Coordinates of N, CA and C in Angstrom, one line a residue:
M16 N 29.1 28.4 24.4 CA 28.2 28.4 23.3 C 27.1 27.4 23.6
R17 N 25.9 27.9 23.3 CA 24.7 27.1 23.5 C 24.3 26.3 22.3
C18 N 23.9 25.1 22.5 CA 23.6 24.2 21.3 C 22.2 24.4 20.8
C19 N 21.3 24.3 21.6 CA 19.9 24.3 21.1 C 19.0 25.2 21.9
S20 N 18.1 25.9 21.2 CA 17.1 26.7 21.9 C 16.0 25.8 22.4
P21 N 15.6 26.0 23.7 CA 14.5 25.2 24.3 C 13.1 25.4 23.5
R22 N 13.0 26.5 22.8 CA 11.7 26.8 22.1 C 11.7 26.2 20.7
R23 N 12.8 25.6 20.3 CA 12.9 25.1 18.9 C 12.0 23.9 18.8
A24 N 11.2 23.8 17.8 CA 10.3 22.7 17.5 C 10.9 21.8 16.5
P25 N 10.5 20.5 16.5 CA 11.0 19.6 15.5 C 10.5 20.0 14.1
A26 N 11.3 19.8 13.1 CA 10.9 20.1 11.7 C 9.6 19.4 11.3
S27 N 9.4 18.2 11.7 CA 8.2 17.5 11.3 C 7.9 16.4 12.4
T28 N 6.7 16.3 12.7 CA 6.3 15.2 13.6 C 5.5 14.1 12.8
E29 N 5.5 14.2 11.5 CA 4.8 13.3 10.7 C 5.7 12.0 10.5
P30 N 5.1 10.8 10.7 CA 5.9 9.6 10.5 C 6.2 9.5 9.0
L31 N 7.4 9.1 8.7 CA 7.8 8.9 7.3 C 7.3 7.6 6.7
L32 N 7.4 6.5 7.4 CA 7.0 5.2 6.9 C 5.9 4.6 7.7
G33 N 5.0 3.8 7.1 CA 4.0 3.1 7.7 C 3.6 1.8 7.0
S34 N 2.7 1.1 7.5 CA 2.2 -0.1 6.8 C 0.7 -0.3 6.9
V35 N 0.1 -0.9 5.9 CA -1.3 -1.2 5.9 C -1.6 -2.6 5.6
D36 N -2.4 -3.2 6.4 CA -2.8 -4.6 6.2 C -3.9 -4.7 5.2
F37 N -3.7 -5.5 4.1 CA -4.7 -5.6 3.0 C -5.5 -6.9 3.3
T38 N -6.8 -6.8 2.9 CA -7.7 -8.0 3.0 C -8.4 -8.2 1.7
C39 N -8.9 -9.4 1.5 CA -9.5 -9.8 0.2 C -11.0 -9.5 0.2
Q40 N -11.6 -9.4 1.4 CA -13.1 -9.4 1.5 C -13.8 -8.3 0.7
K41 N -13.2 -7.1 0.7 CA -13.9 -6.0 0.1 C -12.9 -4.8 -0.1
D42 N -13.3 -3.8 -0.9 CA -12.5 -2.6 -1.0 C -12.4 -2.0 0.4
G43 N -11.3 -1.3 0.6 CA -11.1 -0.7 1.9 C -10.9 0.8 1.9
E44 N -10.9 1.4 3.1 CA -10.6 2.8 3.2 C -10.0 3.0 4.6
A45 N -9.0 3.9 4.7 CA -8.3 4.1 5.9 C -7.6 5.5 5.9
S46 N -7.4 6.0 7.1 CA -6.6 7.2 7.2 C -5.2 6.9 7.7
V47 N -4.2 7.5 7.2 CA -2.8 7.3 7.6 C -2.1 8.6 7.8
R48 N -1.0 8.6 8.5 CA -0.3 9.8 8.8 C 1.1 9.7 8.0
A49 N 1.5 8.5 7.6 CA 2.8 8.3 7.0 C 2.9 8.9 5.6
S50 N 4.1 9.3 5.2 CA 4.3 9.8 3.9 C 4.4 8.7 2.8
R51 N 4.9 7.5 3.3 CA 5.1 6.3 2.5 C 4.5 5.1 3.2
I52 N 3.8 4.3 2.5 CA 3.3 3.1 3.2 C 3.7 1.8 2.4
R53 N 3.7 0.7 3.1 CA 3.9 -0.6 2.6 C 2.6 -1.3 2.8
I54 N 2.1 -2.0 1.7 CA 0.9 -2.8 1.8 C 1.3 -4.3 1.8
A55 N 0.6 -5.1 2.7 CA 0.9 -6.5 2.8 C -0.4 -7.2 3.1
G56 N -0.5 -8.4 2.5 CA -1.7 -9.2 2.8 C -1.7 -10.5 1.9
P57 N -2.9 -11.2 1.9 CA -3.0 -12.4 1.2 C -3.1 -12.1 -0.3
I58 N -2.7 -13.1 -1.1 CA -2.9 -13.1 -2.6 C -4.4 -13.6 -2.8
C59 N -5.3 -12.7 -3.1 CA -6.7 -13.0 -3.2 C -6.9 -13.9 -4.5
G60 N -7.9 -14.8 -4.3 CA -8.3 -15.7 -5.4 C -7.5 -17.0 -5.5
M61 N -6.6 -17.2 -4.6 CA -5.8 -18.5 -4.7 C -6.5 -19.6 -3.9
E62 N -7.6 -19.2 -3.2 CA -8.2 -20.2 -2.3 C -8.7 -21.4 -3.1
S63 N -9.1 -21.2 -4.4 CA -9.6 -22.3 -5.2 C -8.5 -23.1 -5.9
G64 N -7.2 -22.8 -5.6 CA -6.1 -23.5 -6.3 C -5.6 -22.8 -7.5
A65 N -6.2 -21.6 -7.9 CA -5.8 -20.9 -9.1 C -4.3 -20.6 -9.0
R66 N -3.6 -20.5 -10.2 CA -2.2 -20.1 -10.2 C -2.1 -18.7 -10.5
I67 N -1.4 -18.0 -9.7 CA -1.2 -16.5 -9.9 C -0.1 -16.3 -10.9
A68 N -0.4 -15.3 -11.8 CA 0.6 -15.0 -12.9 C 1.3 -13.7 -12.4
S69 N 0.6 -12.7 -11.9 CA 1.2 -11.5 -11.5 C 0.3 -10.7 -10.5
T70 N 0.9 -9.9 -9.7 CA 0.2 -9.0 -8.8 C 0.7 -7.6 -9.1
S71 N -0.2 -6.6 -9.3 CA 0.3 -5.2 -9.5 C -0.4 -4.3 -8.5
V72 N 0.3 -3.2 -8.1 CA -0.3 -2.2 -7.2 C 0.1 -0.9 -7.7
L73 N -0.9 0.0 -7.9 CA -0.8 1.3 -8.5 C -1.5 2.3 -7.6
N74 N -0.8 3.4 -7.2 CA -1.4 4.5 -6.6 C -1.8 5.5 -7.7
S75 N -3.1 5.5 -8.0 CA -3.6 6.3 -9.1 C -3.5 7.8 -8.9
A76 N -3.3 8.2 -7.6 CA -3.2 9.7 -7.3 C -1.9 10.2 -7.8
N77 N -0.8 9.4 -7.9 CA 0.5 10.0 -8.4 C 1.1 9.0 -9.4
Q78 N 0.4 8.0 -9.8 CA 0.8 7.0 -10.9 C 2.0 6.2 -10.4
F79 N 2.2 6.1 -9.1 CA 3.4 5.3 -8.7 C 3.0 3.8 -8.7
R80 N 3.8 3.0 -9.5 CA 3.6 1.6 -9.6 C 4.5 0.9 -8.6
A81 N 4.0 0.2 -7.6 CA 4.8 -0.4 -6.6 C 5.5 -1.6 -7.1
T82 N 6.7 -1.9 -6.5 CA 7.3 -3.2 -6.7 C 6.6 -4.2 -5.7
V83 N 6.2 -5.4 -6.2 CA 5.4 -6.3 -5.4 C 6.3 -7.6 -5.2
F84 N 6.3 -8.0 -4.0 CA 7.1 -9.2 -3.6 C 6.0 -10.3 -3.2
T85 N 6.1 -11.4 -3.8 CA 5.1 -12.5 -3.5 C 5.8 -13.7 -2.8
D86 N 5.1 -14.3 -1.9 CA 5.5 -15.5 -1.3 C 4.4 -16.5 -1.6
L87 N 4.7 -17.3 -2.7 CA 3.7 -18.3 -3.1 C 3.4 -19.4 -2.1
G88 N 4.4 -19.8 -1.3 CA 4.2 -20.8 -0.3 C 3.2 -20.3 0.8
L89 N 3.3 -19.1 1.2 CA 2.4 -18.5 2.2 C 1.2 -17.9 1.6
R90 N 1.2 -17.7 0.2 CA 0.1 -17.1 -0.5 C -0.1 -15.6 -0.1
R91 N 1.0 -14.9 0.1 CA 0.9 -13.5 0.5 C 1.8 -12.6 -0.4
F92 N 1.5 -11.3 -0.3 CA 2.3 -10.4 -1.0 C 2.6 -9.2 -0.1
S93 N 3.7 -8.4 -0.5 CA 3.9 -7.1 0.1 C 4.5 -6.2 -0.9
T94 N 4.5 -4.9 -0.7 CA 5.1 -4.0 -1.6 C 6.3 -3.3 -1.0
D95 N 7.0 -2.5 -1.9 CA 8.0 -1.6 -1.4 C 7.2 -0.4 -0.8
Y96 N 7.8 0.7 -0.4 CA 7.1 1.8 0.2 C 6.6 2.7 -0.9
I97 N 5.3 2.9 -0.8 CA 4.5 3.7 -1.8 C 4.4 5.1 -1.4
P98 N 4.8 6.1 -2.1 CA 4.6 7.5 -1.7 C 3.2 7.9 -1.8
L99 N 2.7 8.7 -0.9 CA 1.3 9.1 -0.8 C 1.2 10.6 -1.1
N100 N 0.2 11.0 -1.8 CA -0.1 12.4 -2.0 C -0.9 12.9 -0.8
S101 N -1.0 14.2 -0.6 CA -1.9 14.7 0.5 C -3.3 14.4 0.2
D102 N -4.1 14.1 1.2 CA -5.5 13.8 1.0 C -5.7 12.4 0.5
K103 N -6.5 12.2 -0.6 CA -7.0 10.9 -1.1 C -6.0 10.2 -2.0
N104 N -5.7 8.9 -1.8 CA -4.9 8.1 -2.6 C -5.7 6.8 -2.9
R105 N -6.0 6.6 -4.2 CA -6.7 5.4 -4.6 C -5.6 4.4 -5.0
I106 N -5.5 3.3 -4.2 CA -4.5 2.3 -4.5 C -5.3 1.1 -5.1
Q107 N -4.9 0.8 -6.4 CA -5.5 -0.3 -7.1 C -4.6 -1.6 -6.9
V108 N -5.2 -2.7 -6.4 CA -4.4 -3.9 -6.3 C -5.1 -4.9 -7.3
Q109 N -4.3 -5.5 -8.2 CA -4.8 -6.4 -9.2 C -4.1 -7.7 -9.2
F110 N -4.8 -8.8 -9.2 CA -4.2 -10.1 -9.2 C -4.6 -10.7 -10.6
K111 N -3.6 -11.1 -11.3 CA -3.9 -11.7 -12.6 C -3.5 -13.2 -12.5
F112 N -4.3 -14.1 -13.0 CA -4.1 -15.5 -12.9 C -3.7 -16.1 -14.3
A113 N -3.1 -17.3 -14.2 CA -2.6 -18.0 -15.4 C -3.7 -18.3 -16.4
D114 N -5.0 -18.4 -15.9 CA -6.1 -18.7 -16.8 C -6.7 -17.4 -17.4
G115 N -6.1 -16.2 -17.1 CA -6.5 -15.0 -17.7 C -7.5 -14.2 -16.8
K116 N -8.0 -14.8 -15.7 CA -8.9 -14.2 -14.8 C -8.2 -13.0 -14.0
L117 N -8.9 -11.9 -13.8 CA -8.4 -10.8 -13.1 C -9.3 -10.6 -11.9
L118 N -8.7 -10.2 -10.8 CA -9.4 -9.9 -9.5 C -8.8 -8.6 -9.0
S119 N -9.6 -7.6 -8.9 CA -9.2 -6.2 -8.5 C -9.8 -5.8 -7.2
R120 N -9.1 -5.1 -6.4 CA -9.5 -4.5 -5.2 C -9.0 -3.0 -5.1
E121 N -9.7 -2.2 -4.5 CA -9.3 -0.8 -4.3 C -9.2 -0.5 -2.8
L122 N -8.1 0.2 -2.5 CA -7.8 0.6 -1.1 C -7.7 2.1 -1.2
V123 N -8.6 2.9 -0.5 CA -8.5 4.3 -0.5 C -7.8 4.8 0.8
L124 N -6.7 5.4 0.7 CA -6.0 5.9 1.8 C -6.0 7.4 1.9
H125 N -6.5 8.0 3.0 CA -6.5 9.4 3.2 C -5.3 9.8 4.0
K126 N -4.4 10.5 3.4 CA -3.2 11.0 4.2 C -3.6 12.2 5.0
E127 N -3.4 12.1 6.3 CA -3.8 13.2 7.2 C -2.7 14.3 7.2

């Protein structure tokens, strides 16, 4: 009995998981191949010594709200894996500070 046909192609060559480095300087845009991505980067706005109250990450393409993990000692955050829709995904990253100040950035990911 033969196991596998030499002509059989893999069901998918698309990577399931990926990661994106986030920066504070400006809104960003990138192309990704993964179905789910993790975002990691600095907590923006803490340079002046402001106290962070919360960080939220939302994919507005599918309304997925990510779980955000913060490391206050390193002033960094990361998310769980965020599912992406085909084509354009607008990821809203929002930092809320103890004094009520909000700082928002948008990351547009194009899923190939």
